mmCIF file of C-alpha atoms and ligand atoms in Angstrom:
data_model
loop_
_atom_site.group_PDB
_atom_site.id
_atom_site.type_symbol
_atom_site.label_atom_id
_atom_site.label_comp_id
_atom_site.label_asym_id
_atom_site.label_seq_id
_atom_site.Cartn_x
_atom_site.Cartn_y
_atom_site.Cartn_z
ATOM 1 C CA MET A 321 4.884 -38.185 3.059
ATOM 2 C CA ARG A 322 2.904 -35.430 4.863
ATOM 3 C CA CYS A 323 2.029 -36.912 8.122
ATOM 4 C CA ASP A 324 -0.419 -34.362 9.359
ATOM 5 C CA MET A 325 -3.081 -32.489 7.012
ATOM 6 C CA THR A 326 -2.881 -28.934 8.250
ATOM 7 C CA ASP A 327 -3.157 -25.410 6.933
ATOM 8 C CA ALA A 328 -0.481 -24.319 9.550
ATOM 9 C CA ALA A 329 2.812 -23.361 8.280
ATOM 10 C CA ILE A 330 4.200 -24.042 11.837
ATOM 11 C CA LEU A 331 2.152 -26.017 14.557
ATOM 12 C CA ILE A 332 3.582 -26.358 18.031
ATOM 13 C CA GLU A 333 1.980 -28.319 20.725
ATOM 14 C CA ASP A 334 2.983 -28.179 24.192
ATOM 15 C CA LEU A 335 6.378 -27.508 23.602
ATOM 16 C CA GLU A 336 8.832 -27.846 26.595
ATOM 17 C CA LYS A 337 12.615 -27.310 26.851
ATOM 18 C CA THR A 338 14.406 -27.784 30.236
ATOM 19 C CA TYR A 339 18.243 -27.150 29.549
ATOM 20 C CA ALA A 340 21.007 -29.615 31.009
ATOM 21 C CA GLY A 341 21.602 -27.041 34.069
ATOM 22 C CA GLY A 342 17.868 -27.409 35.067
ATOM 23 C CA LYS A 343 16.629 -24.000 33.250
ATOM 24 C CA ARG A 344 13.025 -24.487 31.785
ATOM 25 C CA ALA A 345 13.087 -22.200 28.899
ATOM 26 C CA LEU A 346 9.983 -23.286 27.321
ATOM 27 C CA ASP A 347 6.996 -24.377 29.670
ATOM 28 C CA GLY A 348 4.441 -25.747 27.313
ATOM 29 C CA VAL A 349 4.012 -23.459 24.533
ATOM 30 C CA SER A 350 1.084 -24.273 21.928
ATOM 31 C CA LEU A 351 1.157 -22.047 18.747
ATOM 32 C CA GLU A 352 0.068 -22.083 15.156
ATOM 33 C CA VAL A 353 1.619 -19.899 12.567
ATOM 34 C CA PRO A 354 -0.824 -19.769 9.529
ATOM 35 C CA ARG A 355 0.493 -20.138 6.096
ATOM 36 C CA GLY A 356 1.452 -16.714 4.055
ATOM 37 C CA GLN A 357 1.613 -14.436 7.220
ATOM 38 C CA ILE A 358 4.371 -12.405 8.717
ATOM 39 C CA PHE A 359 4.284 -13.694 12.404
ATOM 40 C CA GLY A 360 5.958 -11.745 15.099
ATOM 41 C CA LEU A 361 7.304 -13.647 18.294
ATOM 42 C CA LEU A 362 7.869 -11.161 21.013
ATOM 43 C CA GLY A 363 9.190 -11.349 24.340
ATOM 44 C CA PRO A 364 11.785 -9.813 26.738
ATOM 45 C CA ASN A 365 15.509 -11.104 26.994
ATOM 46 C CA GLY A 366 15.338 -14.646 28.273
ATOM 47 C CA ALA A 367 11.774 -15.202 27.495
ATOM 48 C CA GLY A 368 12.403 -18.418 25.331
ATOM 49 C CA LYS A 369 12.355 -17.029 21.757
ATOM 50 C CA SER A 370 15.676 -18.417 20.490
ATOM 51 C CA THR A 371 14.980 -21.650 22.243
ATOM 52 C CA LEU A 372 11.917 -22.080 20.302
ATOM 53 C CA ILE A 373 13.201 -21.167 16.950
ATOM 54 C CA ASN A 374 16.533 -23.240 17.596
ATOM 55 C CA ILE A 375 14.347 -26.593 18.446
ATOM 56 C CA LEU A 376 12.412 -25.751 14.633
ATOM 57 C CA ALA A 377 16.222 -25.476 13.367
ATOM 58 C CA GLY A 378 16.969 -28.851 14.928
ATOM 59 C CA LEU A 379 19.805 -26.899 16.917
ATOM 60 C CA VAL A 380 18.094 -27.789 20.329
ATOM 61 C CA ASN A 381 16.539 -30.826 21.300
ATOM 62 C CA LYS A 382 13.047 -30.421 22.889
ATOM 63 C CA THR A 383 12.166 -32.223 26.058
ATOM 64 C CA GLY A 384 8.653 -32.473 25.527
ATOM 65 C CA GLY A 385 5.714 -31.706 23.105
ATOM 66 C CA ARG A 386 5.550 -31.667 19.233
ATOM 67 C CA ALA A 387 6.464 -29.517 16.455
ATOM 68 C CA THR A 388 5.261 -29.675 12.833
ATOM 69 C CA ILE A 389 6.837 -27.764 10.165
ATOM 70 C CA TRP A 390 4.657 -27.568 6.584
ATOM 71 C CA GLY A 391 2.960 -30.481 7.872
ATOM 72 C CA PHE A 392 6.133 -32.645 8.668
ATOM 73 C CA ASP A 393 6.898 -33.494 12.328
ATOM 74 C CA ILE A 394 10.157 -32.614 13.353
ATOM 75 C CA ASP A 395 10.740 -35.998 14.910
ATOM 76 C CA VAL A 396 9.132 -38.321 12.235
ATOM 77 C CA HIS A 397 10.183 -36.546 9.329
ATOM 78 C CA PRO A 398 13.162 -34.252 10.172
ATOM 79 C CA ARG A 399 14.727 -34.008 6.627
ATOM 80 C CA ASN A 400 11.185 -32.710 4.965
ATOM 81 C CA ALA A 401 10.603 -30.584 8.081
ATOM 82 C CA LYS A 402 14.239 -29.117 7.637
ATOM 83 C CA ALA A 403 13.950 -28.648 3.917
ATOM 84 C CA SER A 404 10.832 -26.500 4.471
ATOM 85 C CA ILE A 405 12.313 -23.966 6.776
ATOM 86 C CA GLY A 406 15.164 -21.473 6.298
ATOM 87 C CA ILE A 407 16.267 -20.136 9.637
ATOM 88 C CA VAL A 408 18.500 -17.057 10.244
ATOM 89 C CA PRO A 409 19.931 -17.579 13.714
ATOM 90 C CA GLN A 410 20.634 -14.878 16.292
ATOM 91 C CA GLU A 411 23.979 -15.827 16.599
ATOM 92 C CA ILE A 412 26.337 -14.825 13.583
ATOM 93 C CA ILE A 413 28.440 -17.848 12.884
ATOM 94 C CA PHE A 414 30.618 -18.433 9.857
ATOM 95 C CA ASP A 415 33.488 -20.108 8.406
ATOM 96 C CA PRO A 416 35.805 -17.151 7.689
ATOM 97 C CA PHE A 417 37.873 -18.797 4.902
ATOM 98 C CA PHE A 418 35.091 -19.147 2.583
ATOM 99 C CA THR A 419 33.550 -16.159 0.271
ATOM 100 C CA PRO A 420 30.025 -15.347 0.430
ATOM 101 C CA PHE A 421 29.461 -17.179 -3.154
ATOM 102 C CA GLU A 422 31.207 -20.227 -1.640
ATOM 103 C CA THR A 423 29.320 -19.998 1.571
ATOM 104 C CA LEU A 424 25.943 -20.135 -0.316
ATOM 105 C CA GLU A 425 27.126 -22.848 -2.740
ATOM 106 C CA ILE A 426 28.156 -25.231 -0.085
ATOM 107 C CA GLN A 427 24.921 -24.463 1.893
ATOM 108 C CA ALA A 428 23.229 -25.371 -1.458
ATOM 109 C CA GLY A 429 25.172 -28.650 -1.526
ATOM 110 C CA LEU A 430 24.136 -29.479 1.835
ATOM 111 C CA TYR A 431 20.479 -29.184 1.174
ATOM 112 C CA GLY A 432 20.922 -31.073 -2.180
ATOM 113 C CA VAL A 433 20.090 -28.508 -4.510
ATOM 114 C CA PRO A 434 21.063 -29.471 -8.004
ATOM 115 C CA LYS A 435 23.501 -26.964 -9.611
ATOM 116 C CA GLU A 436 21.121 -25.814 -12.417
ATOM 117 C CA ARG A 437 18.803 -24.736 -9.569
ATOM 118 C CA ARG A 438 21.059 -22.757 -7.290
ATOM 119 C CA ARG A 439 20.631 -19.175 -7.230
ATOM 120 C CA SER A 440 23.898 -17.874 -5.244
ATOM 121 C CA MET A 441 24.187 -14.704 -7.230
ATOM 122 C CA GLU A 442 20.541 -14.035 -7.332
ATOM 123 C CA LEU A 443 20.584 -14.065 -3.513
ATOM 124 C CA LEU A 444 23.724 -12.080 -2.924
ATOM 125 C CA ARG A 445 22.128 -9.414 -5.365
ATOM 126 C CA ALA A 446 19.041 -9.504 -3.378
ATOM 127 C CA MET A 447 20.910 -8.928 -0.232
ATOM 128 C CA HIS A 448 23.200 -6.326 -1.857
ATOM 129 C CA LEU A 449 26.291 -8.371 -1.663
ATOM 130 C CA GLU A 450 27.125 -8.964 -5.071
ATOM 131 C CA ASP A 451 30.394 -7.054 -4.876
ATOM 132 C CA LYS A 452 31.362 -8.955 -1.951
ATOM 133 C CA ALA A 453 30.734 -12.420 -3.829
ATOM 134 C CA ARG A 454 34.549 -13.165 -4.000
ATOM 135 C CA ALA A 455 35.558 -11.584 -0.515
ATOM 136 C CA TYR A 456 36.341 -13.664 2.574
ATOM 137 C CA SER A 457 33.601 -13.869 4.943
ATOM 138 C CA ARG A 458 35.679 -12.571 7.745
ATOM 139 C CA THR A 459 36.201 -9.316 6.027
ATOM 140 C CA LEU A 460 32.734 -8.598 5.863
ATOM 141 C CA SER A 461 30.860 -6.030 8.242
ATOM 142 C CA GLY A 462 28.313 -7.064 10.864
ATOM 143 C CA GLY A 463 25.707 -5.922 8.569
ATOM 144 C CA MET A 464 26.973 -7.773 5.696
ATOM 145 C CA LYS A 465 27.413 -10.977 7.749
ATOM 146 C CA ARG A 466 23.717 -10.842 8.658
ATOM 147 C CA ARG A 467 22.608 -10.397 5.333
ATOM 148 C CA LEU A 468 24.712 -13.155 3.963
ATOM 149 C CA LEU A 469 22.882 -15.199 6.667
ATOM 150 C CA VAL A 470 19.520 -14.299 5.421
ATOM 151 C CA ALA A 471 20.874 -15.396 1.925
ATOM 152 C CA LYS A 472 22.377 -18.358 3.251
ATOM 153 C CA ALA A 473 18.603 -19.328 4.776
ATOM 154 C CA MET A 474 17.179 -19.046 1.444
ATOM 155 C CA VAL A 475 19.460 -21.273 -0.873
ATOM 156 C CA HIS A 476 16.821 -24.105 -0.817
ATOM 157 C CA SER A 477 13.834 -21.990 -1.487
ATOM 158 C CA PRO A 478 11.809 -22.884 1.757
ATOM 159 C CA PRO A 479 8.197 -21.956 2.061
ATOM 160 C CA ILE A 480 8.956 -20.619 5.500
ATOM 161 C CA LEU A 481 11.697 -17.942 6.608
ATOM 162 C CA VAL A 482 12.494 -17.559 10.156
ATOM 163 C CA LEU A 483 14.588 -14.465 11.506
ATOM 164 C CA ASP A 484 15.805 -14.630 15.185
ATOM 165 C CA GLU A 485 16.389 -10.719 16.077
ATOM 166 C CA PRO A 486 17.521 -9.819 12.538
ATOM 167 C CA THR A 487 17.754 -6.254 13.371
ATOM 168 C CA ALA A 488 19.556 -6.247 16.733
ATOM 169 C CA GLY A 489 22.778 -4.176 16.256
ATOM 170 C CA VAL A 490 21.839 -3.382 12.659
ATOM 171 C CA ASP A 491 21.752 0.286 11.126
ATOM 172 C CA ILE A 492 18.591 1.855 9.953
ATOM 173 C CA GLU A 493 19.297 1.726 6.379
ATOM 174 C CA LEU A 494 20.012 -1.996 6.489
ATOM 175 C CA ARG A 495 16.987 -2.630 8.617
ATOM 176 C CA GLN A 496 14.793 -1.044 5.851
ATOM 177 C CA GLN A 497 16.628 -2.991 3.283
ATOM 178 C CA LEU A 498 16.005 -6.240 5.053
ATOM 179 C CA TRP A 499 12.544 -5.567 5.646
ATOM 180 C CA ASP A 500 11.830 -4.532 1.721
ATOM 181 C CA TYR A 501 13.284 -8.026 1.019
ATOM 182 C CA VAL A 502 11.313 -9.562 3.891
ATOM 183 C CA ARG A 503 8.203 -7.809 2.223
ATOM 184 C CA SER A 504 9.087 -9.131 -1.244
ATOM 185 C CA LEU A 505 9.268 -12.632 -0.153
ATOM 186 C CA HIS A 506 5.947 -12.433 1.564
ATOM 187 C CA ALA A 507 4.408 -11.037 -1.397
ATOM 188 C CA GLU A 508 5.764 -14.218 -3.290
ATOM 189 C CA GLY A 509 3.902 -16.344 -0.397
ATOM 190 C CA VAL A 510 6.630 -17.038 1.715
ATOM 191 C CA THR A 511 5.693 -17.394 5.365
ATOM 192 C CA ILE A 512 7.608 -15.225 7.531
ATOM 193 C CA VAL A 513 8.571 -15.559 11.251
ATOM 194 C CA LEU A 514 10.500 -12.992 13.099
ATOM 195 C CA THR A 515 11.357 -12.488 16.660
ATOM 196 C CA THR A 516 12.165 -8.761 17.545
ATOM 197 C CA HIS A 517 12.628 -6.521 20.510
ATOM 198 C CA TYR A 518 11.422 -3.527 18.284
ATOM 199 C CA LEU A 519 7.456 -3.393 19.098
ATOM 200 C CA GLU A 520 7.122 -0.726 16.590
ATOM 201 C CA GLU A 521 8.496 -2.911 13.989
ATOM 202 C CA ALA A 522 6.279 -5.922 14.763
ATOM 203 C CA GLU A 523 3.496 -3.601 14.701
ATOM 204 C CA GLU A 524 4.341 -2.161 11.254
ATOM 205 C CA LEU A 525 5.124 -5.571 9.656
ATOM 206 C CA CYS A 526 3.537 -8.571 11.394
ATOM 207 C CA ASP A 527 -0.101 -9.700 10.828
ATOM 208 C CA ARG A 528 -0.024 -11.563 13.750
ATOM 209 C CA ILE A 529 1.690 -11.427 17.008
ATOM 210 C CA ALA A 530 2.436 -13.903 19.771
ATOM 211 C CA ILE A 531 4.194 -12.788 23.143
ATOM 212 C CA ILE A 532 6.248 -15.139 25.410
ATOM 213 C CA ASN A 533 7.269 -14.465 28.801
ATOM 214 C CA HIS A 534 9.202 -17.102 31.164
ATOM 215 C CA GLY A 535 8.659 -19.744 28.573
ATOM 216 C CA ARG A 536 4.846 -19.219 28.435
ATOM 217 C CA LEU A 537 2.514 -17.767 25.761
ATOM 218 C CA ILE A 538 0.669 -14.795 26.964
ATOM 219 C CA ALA A 539 -0.748 -13.553 23.893
ATOM 220 C CA ASN A 540 -1.537 -14.638 20.443
ATOM 221 C CA GLU A 541 -3.505 -12.235 18.421
ATOM 222 C CA ALA A 542 -4.094 -10.514 15.134
ATOM 223 C CA THR A 543 -1.681 -7.284 15.458
ATOM 224 C CA ARG A 544 -4.932 -4.920 15.228
ATOM 225 C CA THR A 545 -6.501 -6.927 18.193
ATOM 226 C CA LEU A 546 -3.498 -6.738 20.272
ATOM 227 C CA VAL A 547 -2.998 -3.151 20.054
ATOM 228 C CA GLY A 548 -6.871 -2.681 20.591
ATOM 229 C CA MET A 549 -5.967 -4.653 23.991
ATOM 230 C CA ALA A 550 -4.051 -1.514 25.392
ATOM 231 C CA GLN A 551 -6.358 -0.074 27.627
ATOM 232 C CA GLU A 552 -4.125 2.662 29.112
ATOM 233 C CA LYS A 553 -4.565 5.874 27.564
ATOM 234 C CA ALA A 554 -2.292 8.977 28.019
ATOM 235 C CA VAL A 555 -3.217 12.583 27.404
ATOM 236 C CA GLU A 556 -1.509 15.720 27.908
ATOM 237 C CA VAL A 557 -3.882 18.791 28.717
ATOM 238 C CA THR A 558 -2.782 22.300 28.522
ATOM 239 C CA VAL A 559 -5.039 24.756 30.723
ATOM 240 C CA ASP A 560 -5.698 28.408 30.743
ATOM 241 C CA ARG A 561 -4.179 29.349 34.072
ATOM 242 C CA ASP A 562 -1.435 28.379 36.332
ATOM 243 C CA LEU A 563 -2.273 25.347 38.508
ATOM 244 C CA ALA A 564 -2.351 25.906 42.223
ATOM 245 C CA ALA A 565 -2.560 22.205 43.024
ATOM 246 C CA ILE A 566 -2.915 18.893 41.113
ATOM 247 C CA PRO A 567 -6.633 18.348 40.578
ATOM 248 C CA ALA A 568 -8.155 14.958 41.492
ATOM 249 C CA ALA A 569 -10.826 12.766 40.229
ATOM 250 C CA ASP A 570 -11.874 9.255 40.326
ATOM 251 C CA CYS A 571 -11.715 8.883 36.345
ATOM 252 C CA PHE A 572 -7.682 9.481 36.531
ATOM 253 C CA ASP A 573 -5.678 6.546 36.914
ATOM 254 C CA LYS A 574 -2.608 8.991 37.259
ATOM 255 C CA ILE A 575 -2.184 12.580 37.036
ATOM 256 C CA GLU A 576 1.040 14.454 37.039
ATOM 257 C CA MET A 577 2.105 18.130 36.123
ATOM 258 C CA VAL A 578 4.239 18.508 33.379
ATOM 259 C CA ASN A 579 4.665 22.334 33.668
ATOM 260 C CA GLU A 580 2.459 25.178 35.545
ATOM 261 C CA ARG A 581 -0.154 24.885 32.830
ATOM 262 C CA THR A 582 0.257 21.314 31.741
ATOM 263 C CA LEU A 583 -0.952 17.939 32.888
ATOM 264 C CA ALA A 584 -0.314 14.595 32.131
ATOM 265 C CA ILE A 585 -3.061 12.279 32.700
ATOM 266 C CA THR A 586 -3.458 8.480 32.451
ATOM 267 C CA TYR A 587 -6.933 6.828 32.350
ATOM 268 C CA ARG A 588 -8.279 3.407 31.312
ATOM 269 C CA LYS A 589 -10.396 3.826 28.381
ATOM 270 C CA ASP A 590 -12.471 0.765 28.896
ATOM 271 C CA ARG A 591 -13.645 2.567 32.121
ATOM 272 C CA VAL A 592 -13.890 6.425 31.002
ATOM 273 C CA ASN A 593 -13.799 8.398 27.633
ATOM 274 C CA ALA A 594 -11.732 11.540 27.244
ATOM 275 C CA GLY A 595 -14.896 13.701 27.560
ATOM 276 C CA GLU A 596 -15.504 12.884 30.967
ATOM 277 C CA VAL A 597 -11.604 13.260 31.904
ATOM 278 C CA LEU A 598 -11.741 16.753 30.374
ATOM 279 C CA ALA A 599 -15.131 17.619 32.091
ATOM 280 C CA ALA A 600 -13.431 16.740 35.451
ATOM 281 C CA LEU A 601 -10.950 19.382 34.784
ATOM 282 C CA GLN A 602 -13.647 21.859 33.660
ATOM 283 C CA LYS A 603 -15.445 21.026 37.086
ATOM 284 C CA ASP A 604 -12.443 22.170 38.740
ATOM 285 C CA GLY A 605 -12.933 25.705 36.899
ATOM 286 C CA LEU A 606 -10.093 25.024 34.570
ATOM 287 C CA GLY A 607 -10.426 26.063 30.811
ATOM 288 C CA ILE A 608 -8.966 23.696 28.280
ATOM 289 C CA VAL A 609 -6.458 25.221 25.931
ATOM 290 C CA ASP A 610 -4.987 22.085 24.238
ATOM 291 C CA VAL A 611 -5.217 18.461 24.527
ATOM 292 C CA SER A 612 -2.786 16.026 22.778
ATOM 293 C CA THR A 613 -3.134 12.306 22.867
ATOM 294 C CA ARG A 614 -0.978 9.224 22.273
ATOM 295 C CA GLU A 615 -2.280 6.237 20.386
ATOM 296 C CA ALA A 616 -1.557 3.099 22.487
ATOM 297 C CA ASP A 617 1.216 1.062 20.921
ATOM 298 C CA LEU A 618 2.475 -2.379 21.401
ATOM 299 C CA GLU A 619 4.630 -1.278 24.173
ATOM 300 C CA ASP A 620 1.766 -0.397 26.127
ATOM 301 C CA VAL A 621 0.039 -3.796 25.552
ATOM 302 C CA PHE A 622 3.293 -5.557 25.915
ATOM 303 C CA LEU A 623 3.961 -3.847 29.445
ATOM 304 C CA ASN A 624 0.236 -4.608 30.441
ATOM 305 C CA LEU A 625 0.178 -8.275 29.404
ATOM 306 C CA THR A 626 3.678 -9.149 31.125
ATOM 307 C CA ARG A 627 2.743 -7.178 34.163
ATOM 308 C CA ALA A 628 -0.520 -9.152 34.271
ATOM 309 C CA ALA A 629 1.174 -12.555 33.591
ATOM 310 C CA ASN A 630 3.873 -11.707 36.378
ATOM 311 C CA ALA A 631 1.009 -10.800 38.784
ATOM 312 C CA ALA A 632 -0.569 -14.153 38.025
ATOM 313 C CA ALA A 633 2.436 -16.226 38.366
HETATM 314 P P1 ADP B 910 15.344 -15.297 24.243
HETATM 315 O O1 ADP B 910 15.729 -15.657 22.642
HETATM 316 O O2 ADP B 910 14.024 -15.016 24.208
HETATM 317 O O3 ADP B 910 16.117 -14.127 24.839
HETATM 318 P P2 ADP B 910 16.410 -17.746 25.058
HETATM 319 O O4 ADP B 910 15.663 -18.913 24.472
HETATM 320 O O5 ADP B 910 17.957 -17.548 24.334
HETATM 321 O O6 ADP B 910 15.535 -16.534 25.092
HETATM 322 O O7 ADP B 910 16.883 -18.235 26.411
HETATM 323 C C1 ADP B 910 15.739 -18.473 27.370
HETATM 324 C C2 ADP B 910 16.143 -19.012 28.468
HETATM 325 O O8 ADP B 910 17.057 -20.241 28.524
HETATM 326 C C3 ADP B 910 17.224 -18.049 29.308
HETATM 327 O O9 ADP B 910 16.957 -18.035 30.804
HETATM 328 C C4 ADP B 910 18.398 -18.527 28.883
HETATM 329 O O10 ADP B 910 19.547 -18.115 29.804
HETATM 330 C C5 ADP B 910 18.427 -19.870 28.965
HETATM 331 N N1 ADP B 910 19.302 -20.675 28.169
HETATM 332 C C6 ADP B 910 19.279 -20.323 26.807
HETATM 333 N N2 ADP B 910 20.154 -21.379 26.013
HETATM 334 C C7 ADP B 910 20.790 -21.945 27.105
HETATM 335 C C8 ADP B 910 21.739 -23.107 27.220
HETATM 336 N N3 ADP B 910 22.442 -23.455 26.144
HETATM 337 N N4 ADP B 910 21.966 -23.654 28.344
HETATM 338 C C9 ADP B 910 21.218 -23.403 29.496
HETATM 339 N N5 ADP B 910 20.373 -22.401 29.448
HETATM 340 C C10 ADP B 910 19.997 -21.558 28.427
HETATM 341 MG MG1 MG B 911 17.161 -14.797 21.417
#
């Protein structure tokens, strides 16, 4: 039945989507999500993340390219492809007249899960919704609805769970619960794909991160590699006397006065090191009292890469 022998959980080749109005949301994206990973799909608003995920979900028709889920081509074996993936959409949509328990049972029915293998209560419990099992969906808070969507995505026990901006508008406690659940699924071997705006979150959770911008893939790296790609380094230096003027040196990318005795300096760590930066200040007769540095995070990488991609376009 498998049409394609691959170790990828998801394989996307040259995926294209042009919407009816002419908007090109995906412009030839190729991407492989390895099995067993937590994979982050990052990108600014309008980048094409939901379009990509909705194509995998069978909610949006692609206009070009190929996608394979757990070895099943979505065009050739759509049912098998669908059975291999659970998707939590960005938009919350529910029938308000069903209870959470009924919602899960109906979903299990749609996926042909036999009664004895259903685990509606277990899923509700995992999502801290057991006391809401018999409440109408319309009475649930936004956060509860989102958790119910996660449970709904898992009724058929797929090997892949995809979450599209799962923490947008979700409070911190709930976010933590959600990540605990995601981690426990991951520990059981489920491949996780998530899109998020929260770069720190992707950095903390994901083994690998892909970045898309304007429908194009601009990065796809192990998280550690991606973080290492941030070349801009920022330091704050406190000196031993009031500054008469802002010092100048070739090794500074940018230098600003924070107050009379503190300078904020940005430099490229691929060109110079901290010692050279401090030496340049000392050469101006300044004594160094204190230095604080900030580790580059994904925010830096993301900004640098999108800036570079925009400049190249
Ligand atoms: P993201 O999820 O990264 O924010 P989307 O995939 O939702 O991005 O959108 C990508 C682009 O496609 C945006 O410019 C958006 O306005 C456009 N778009 C999304 N859905 C539709 C649609 N149904 N019809 C027309 N354009 C759409
Ligand atoms: Mg989106």
